[in-house]
Coordinates of C-alpha atoms in Angstrom, one line a residue:
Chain Z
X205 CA 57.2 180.1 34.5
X206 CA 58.1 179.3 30.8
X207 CA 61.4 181.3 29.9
X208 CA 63.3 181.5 26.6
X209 CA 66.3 182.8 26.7
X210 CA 68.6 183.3 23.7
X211 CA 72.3 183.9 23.3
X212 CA 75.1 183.8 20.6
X213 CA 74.7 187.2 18.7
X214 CA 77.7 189.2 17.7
X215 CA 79.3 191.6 15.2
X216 CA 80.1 189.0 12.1
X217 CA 81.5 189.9 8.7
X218 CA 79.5 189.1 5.8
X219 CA 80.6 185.0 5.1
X220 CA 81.1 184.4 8.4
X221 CA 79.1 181.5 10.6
X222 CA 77.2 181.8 13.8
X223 CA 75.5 179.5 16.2
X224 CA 72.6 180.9 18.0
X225 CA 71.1 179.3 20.9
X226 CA 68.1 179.6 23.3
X227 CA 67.7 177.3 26.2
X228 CA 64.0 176.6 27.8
X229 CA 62.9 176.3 31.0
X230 CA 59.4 176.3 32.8
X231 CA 57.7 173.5 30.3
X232 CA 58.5 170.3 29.0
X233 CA 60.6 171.4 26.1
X234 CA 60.7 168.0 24.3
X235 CA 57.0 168.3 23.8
X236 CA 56.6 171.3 22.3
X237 CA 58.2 172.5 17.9
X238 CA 60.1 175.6 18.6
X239 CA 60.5 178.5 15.7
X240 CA 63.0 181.5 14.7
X241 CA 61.9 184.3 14.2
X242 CA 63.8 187.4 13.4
X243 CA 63.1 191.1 13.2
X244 CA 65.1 194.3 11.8
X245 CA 63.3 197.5 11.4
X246 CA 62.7 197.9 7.4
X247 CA 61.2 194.3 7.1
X248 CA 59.2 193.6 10.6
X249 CA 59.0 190.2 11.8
X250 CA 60.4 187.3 9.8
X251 CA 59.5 183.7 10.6
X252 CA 62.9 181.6 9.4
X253 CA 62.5 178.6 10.8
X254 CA 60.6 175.4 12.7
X255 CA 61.8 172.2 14.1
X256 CA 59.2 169.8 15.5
X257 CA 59.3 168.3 18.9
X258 CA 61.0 165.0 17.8
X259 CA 64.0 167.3 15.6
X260 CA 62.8 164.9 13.0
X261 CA 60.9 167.8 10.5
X262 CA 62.6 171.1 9.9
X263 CA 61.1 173.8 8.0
X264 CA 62.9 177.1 6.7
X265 CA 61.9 180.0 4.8
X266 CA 63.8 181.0 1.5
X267 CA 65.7 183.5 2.7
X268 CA 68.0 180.9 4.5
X269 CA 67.6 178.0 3.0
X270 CA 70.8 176.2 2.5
X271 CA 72.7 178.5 5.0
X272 CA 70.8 178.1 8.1
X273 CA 70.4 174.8 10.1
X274 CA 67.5 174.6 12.6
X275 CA 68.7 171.7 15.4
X276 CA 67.7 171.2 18.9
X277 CA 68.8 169.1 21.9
X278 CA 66.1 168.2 24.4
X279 CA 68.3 166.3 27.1
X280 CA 69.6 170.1 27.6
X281 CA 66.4 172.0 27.1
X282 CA 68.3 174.1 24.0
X283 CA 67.6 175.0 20.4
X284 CA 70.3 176.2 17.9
X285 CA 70.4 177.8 14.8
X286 CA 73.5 177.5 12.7
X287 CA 74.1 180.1 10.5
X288 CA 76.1 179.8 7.5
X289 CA 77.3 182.2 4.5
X290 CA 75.9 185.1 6.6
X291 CA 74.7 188.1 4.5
X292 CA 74.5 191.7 5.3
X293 CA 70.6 191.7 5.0
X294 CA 70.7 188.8 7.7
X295 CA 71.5 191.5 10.1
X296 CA 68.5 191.4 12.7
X297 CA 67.3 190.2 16.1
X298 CA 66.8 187.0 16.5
X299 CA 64.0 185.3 18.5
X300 CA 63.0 181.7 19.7
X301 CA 59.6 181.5 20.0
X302 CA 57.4 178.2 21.3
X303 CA 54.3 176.7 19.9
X304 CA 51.3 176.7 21.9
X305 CA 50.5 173.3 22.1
X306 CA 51.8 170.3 22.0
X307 CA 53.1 167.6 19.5
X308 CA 51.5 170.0 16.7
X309 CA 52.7 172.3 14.6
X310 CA 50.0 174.1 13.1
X311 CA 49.2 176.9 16.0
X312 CA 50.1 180.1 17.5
X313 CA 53.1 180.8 19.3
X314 CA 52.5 181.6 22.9
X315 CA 56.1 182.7 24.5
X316 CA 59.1 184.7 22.9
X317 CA 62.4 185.3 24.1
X318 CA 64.1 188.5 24.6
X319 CA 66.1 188.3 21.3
X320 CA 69.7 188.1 20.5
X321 CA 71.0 190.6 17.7
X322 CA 72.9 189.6 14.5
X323 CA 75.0 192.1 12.9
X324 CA 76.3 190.9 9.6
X325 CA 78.9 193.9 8.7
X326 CA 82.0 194.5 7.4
Chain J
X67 CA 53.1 182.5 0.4
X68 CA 50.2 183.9 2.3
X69 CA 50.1 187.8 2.3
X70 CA 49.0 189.7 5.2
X71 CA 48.4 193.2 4.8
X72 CA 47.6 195.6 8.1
X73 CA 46.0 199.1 7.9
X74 CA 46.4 201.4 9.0
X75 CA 50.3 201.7 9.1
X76 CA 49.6 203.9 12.5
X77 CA 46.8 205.7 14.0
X78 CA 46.7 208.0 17.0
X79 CA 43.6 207.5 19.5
X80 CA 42.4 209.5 22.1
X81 CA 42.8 207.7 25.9
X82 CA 39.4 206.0 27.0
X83 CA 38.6 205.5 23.0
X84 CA 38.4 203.0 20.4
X85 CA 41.5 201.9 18.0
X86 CA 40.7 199.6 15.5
X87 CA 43.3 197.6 13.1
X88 CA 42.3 195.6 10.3
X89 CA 44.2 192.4 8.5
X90 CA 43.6 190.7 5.0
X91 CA 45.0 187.6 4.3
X92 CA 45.5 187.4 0.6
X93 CA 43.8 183.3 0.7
X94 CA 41.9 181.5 3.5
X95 CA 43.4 180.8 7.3
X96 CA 40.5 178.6 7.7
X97 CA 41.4 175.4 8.7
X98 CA 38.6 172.8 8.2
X99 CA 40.4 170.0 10.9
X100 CA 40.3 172.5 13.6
X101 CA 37.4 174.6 12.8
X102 CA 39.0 177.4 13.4
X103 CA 41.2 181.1 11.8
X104 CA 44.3 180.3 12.0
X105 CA 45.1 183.9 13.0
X106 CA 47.3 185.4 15.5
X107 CA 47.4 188.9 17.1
X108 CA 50.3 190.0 19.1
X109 CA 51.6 193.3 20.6
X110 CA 55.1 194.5 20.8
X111 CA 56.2 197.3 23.4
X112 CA 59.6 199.2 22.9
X113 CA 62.4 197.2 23.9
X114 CA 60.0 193.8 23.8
X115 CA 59.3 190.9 22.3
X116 CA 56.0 190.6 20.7
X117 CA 53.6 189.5 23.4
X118 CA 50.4 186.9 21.8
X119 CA 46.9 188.4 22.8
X120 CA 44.9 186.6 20.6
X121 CA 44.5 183.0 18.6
X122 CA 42.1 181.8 16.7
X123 CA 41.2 185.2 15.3
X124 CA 38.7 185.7 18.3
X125 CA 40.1 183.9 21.7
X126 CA 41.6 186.2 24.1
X127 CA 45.2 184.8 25.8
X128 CA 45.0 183.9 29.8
X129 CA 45.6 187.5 31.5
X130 CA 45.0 189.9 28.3
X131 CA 42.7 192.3 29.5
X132 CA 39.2 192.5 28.0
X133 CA 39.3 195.6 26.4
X134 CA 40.9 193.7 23.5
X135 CA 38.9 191.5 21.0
X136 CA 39.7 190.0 17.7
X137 CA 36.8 189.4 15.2
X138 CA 36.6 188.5 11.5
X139 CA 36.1 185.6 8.9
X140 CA 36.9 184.5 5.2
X141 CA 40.0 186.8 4.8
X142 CA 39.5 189.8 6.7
X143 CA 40.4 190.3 10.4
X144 CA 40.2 193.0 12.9
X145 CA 41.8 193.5 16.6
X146 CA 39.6 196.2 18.4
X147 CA 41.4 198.0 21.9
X148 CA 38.1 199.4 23.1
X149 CA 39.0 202.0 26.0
X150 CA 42.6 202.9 25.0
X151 CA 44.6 203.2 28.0
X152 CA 48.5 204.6 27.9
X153 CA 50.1 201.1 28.6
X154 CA 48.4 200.1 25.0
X155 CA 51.0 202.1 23.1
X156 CA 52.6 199.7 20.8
X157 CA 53.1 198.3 17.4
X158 CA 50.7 195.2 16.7
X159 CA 51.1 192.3 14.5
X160 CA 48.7 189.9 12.4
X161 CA 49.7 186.4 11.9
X162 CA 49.0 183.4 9.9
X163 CA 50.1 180.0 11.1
X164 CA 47.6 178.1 8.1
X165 CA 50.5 177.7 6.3
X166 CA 53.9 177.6 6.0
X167 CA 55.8 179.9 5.8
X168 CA 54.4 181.4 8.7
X169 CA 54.0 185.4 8.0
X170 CA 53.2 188.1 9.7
X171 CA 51.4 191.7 8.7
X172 CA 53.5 194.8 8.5
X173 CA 52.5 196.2 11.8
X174 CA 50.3 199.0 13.3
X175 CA 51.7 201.6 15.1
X176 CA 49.3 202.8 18.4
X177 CA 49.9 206.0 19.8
X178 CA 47.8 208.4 22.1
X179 CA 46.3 211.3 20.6

């Protein structure tokens, strides 16, 4: 059974750093690009970023570019998300999500986590 | 970045009837290498993460039940619950995965009439 499960998500004040992280399990995780995704109630859901299989491509939308590293480690099943210069608007759940299939970027995503939430507040 | 615009916002259908929610991309998800939309519909319960029903703008997901379908071409795209039952309650999302960034419609709220 494929789980995603995502941790790191606290109260932080606005400049402040956080490191999310979701560990896999139930698939070959070094086979597979992983995304975030994020969600607050006046915007919906938010791709922010991808990371292919290999770590070698990263991809992030312009909300967090240059404050938000995508990184993954596949000996221990885990991707992070290092989060920089932290912004009250960056307040949110925050999801890891799995593409369908492997070694490609370019399709759906078939598993989420349960989220972690991000509150970026003074 | 690719638009993609649901409507309605919400609608309310009566159990046992048809709900109906459209999505426009505002270009093409066609992808000529694949031969396929590159178009996503998933639904999101309370307290959930959003759950993939359909891919490719018309394949059903292993296990979702057959009272949903997904249709469409060019830019327009529809996800049709035939026989609303109460466990369909739920917001649903369109998304494109043509192009980055990824994006995803507003969302459609379902409720029972």
């Amino acid at each position: 059974e494929v789980q995603l499960v995502e941790s790191g998500g606290v109260v932080v004040q606005p400049g402040g750093s956080l490191r999310l992280s979701c560990v896999a399990s139930g698939f070959t995780f070094n086979n597979y690009a992983m995304h975030w995704v994020r969600q607050t109630p006046g915007k919906g859901l938010e791709w922010i970023s991808l990371i292919t299989w290999d770590g070698t491509t990263t991809q992030y939308a312009e909300s967090v570019k240059g404050r938000f590293t995508i990184s993954r480690d596949n000996s221990r099943n885990s991707l992070y998300l290092q989060m920089n210069s932290l912004r009250v608007e960056d307040t949110a759940l925050y999801y890891c999500a799995k593409v369908s299939l492997r070694s490609t970027i370019w399709r759906h995503f078939d598993y989420w986590g349960q989220g972690t939430l991000v509150t970026v507040s003074s | 970045d690719i638009v993609m615009t649901q409507s309605p916002d919400s609608l309310a259908v009566s159990l046992g009837e048809r709900a109906t929610i459209n999505c426009k991309s505002s270009q093409s998800v066609f992808y000529s290498s694949t031969n396929n939309y590159h178009l996503g519909w998933y639904q999101q319960k309370p307290g959930q993460p959003p759950k993939l029903l359909i891919y490719w703008a018309s394949t059903r997901e292993s296990g979702v039940p057959d009272r949903f379908s997904g249709s469409g071409s060019g830019t327009d795209f529809t996800l049709t619950i035939s026989n609303l039952q109460a466990e369909d309650v739920a917001v649903y999302y369109c998304q494109q995965y043509y192009s980055t960034p990824w994006t995803f419609g507003q969302g459609t709220k379902v409720e029972i009439k």
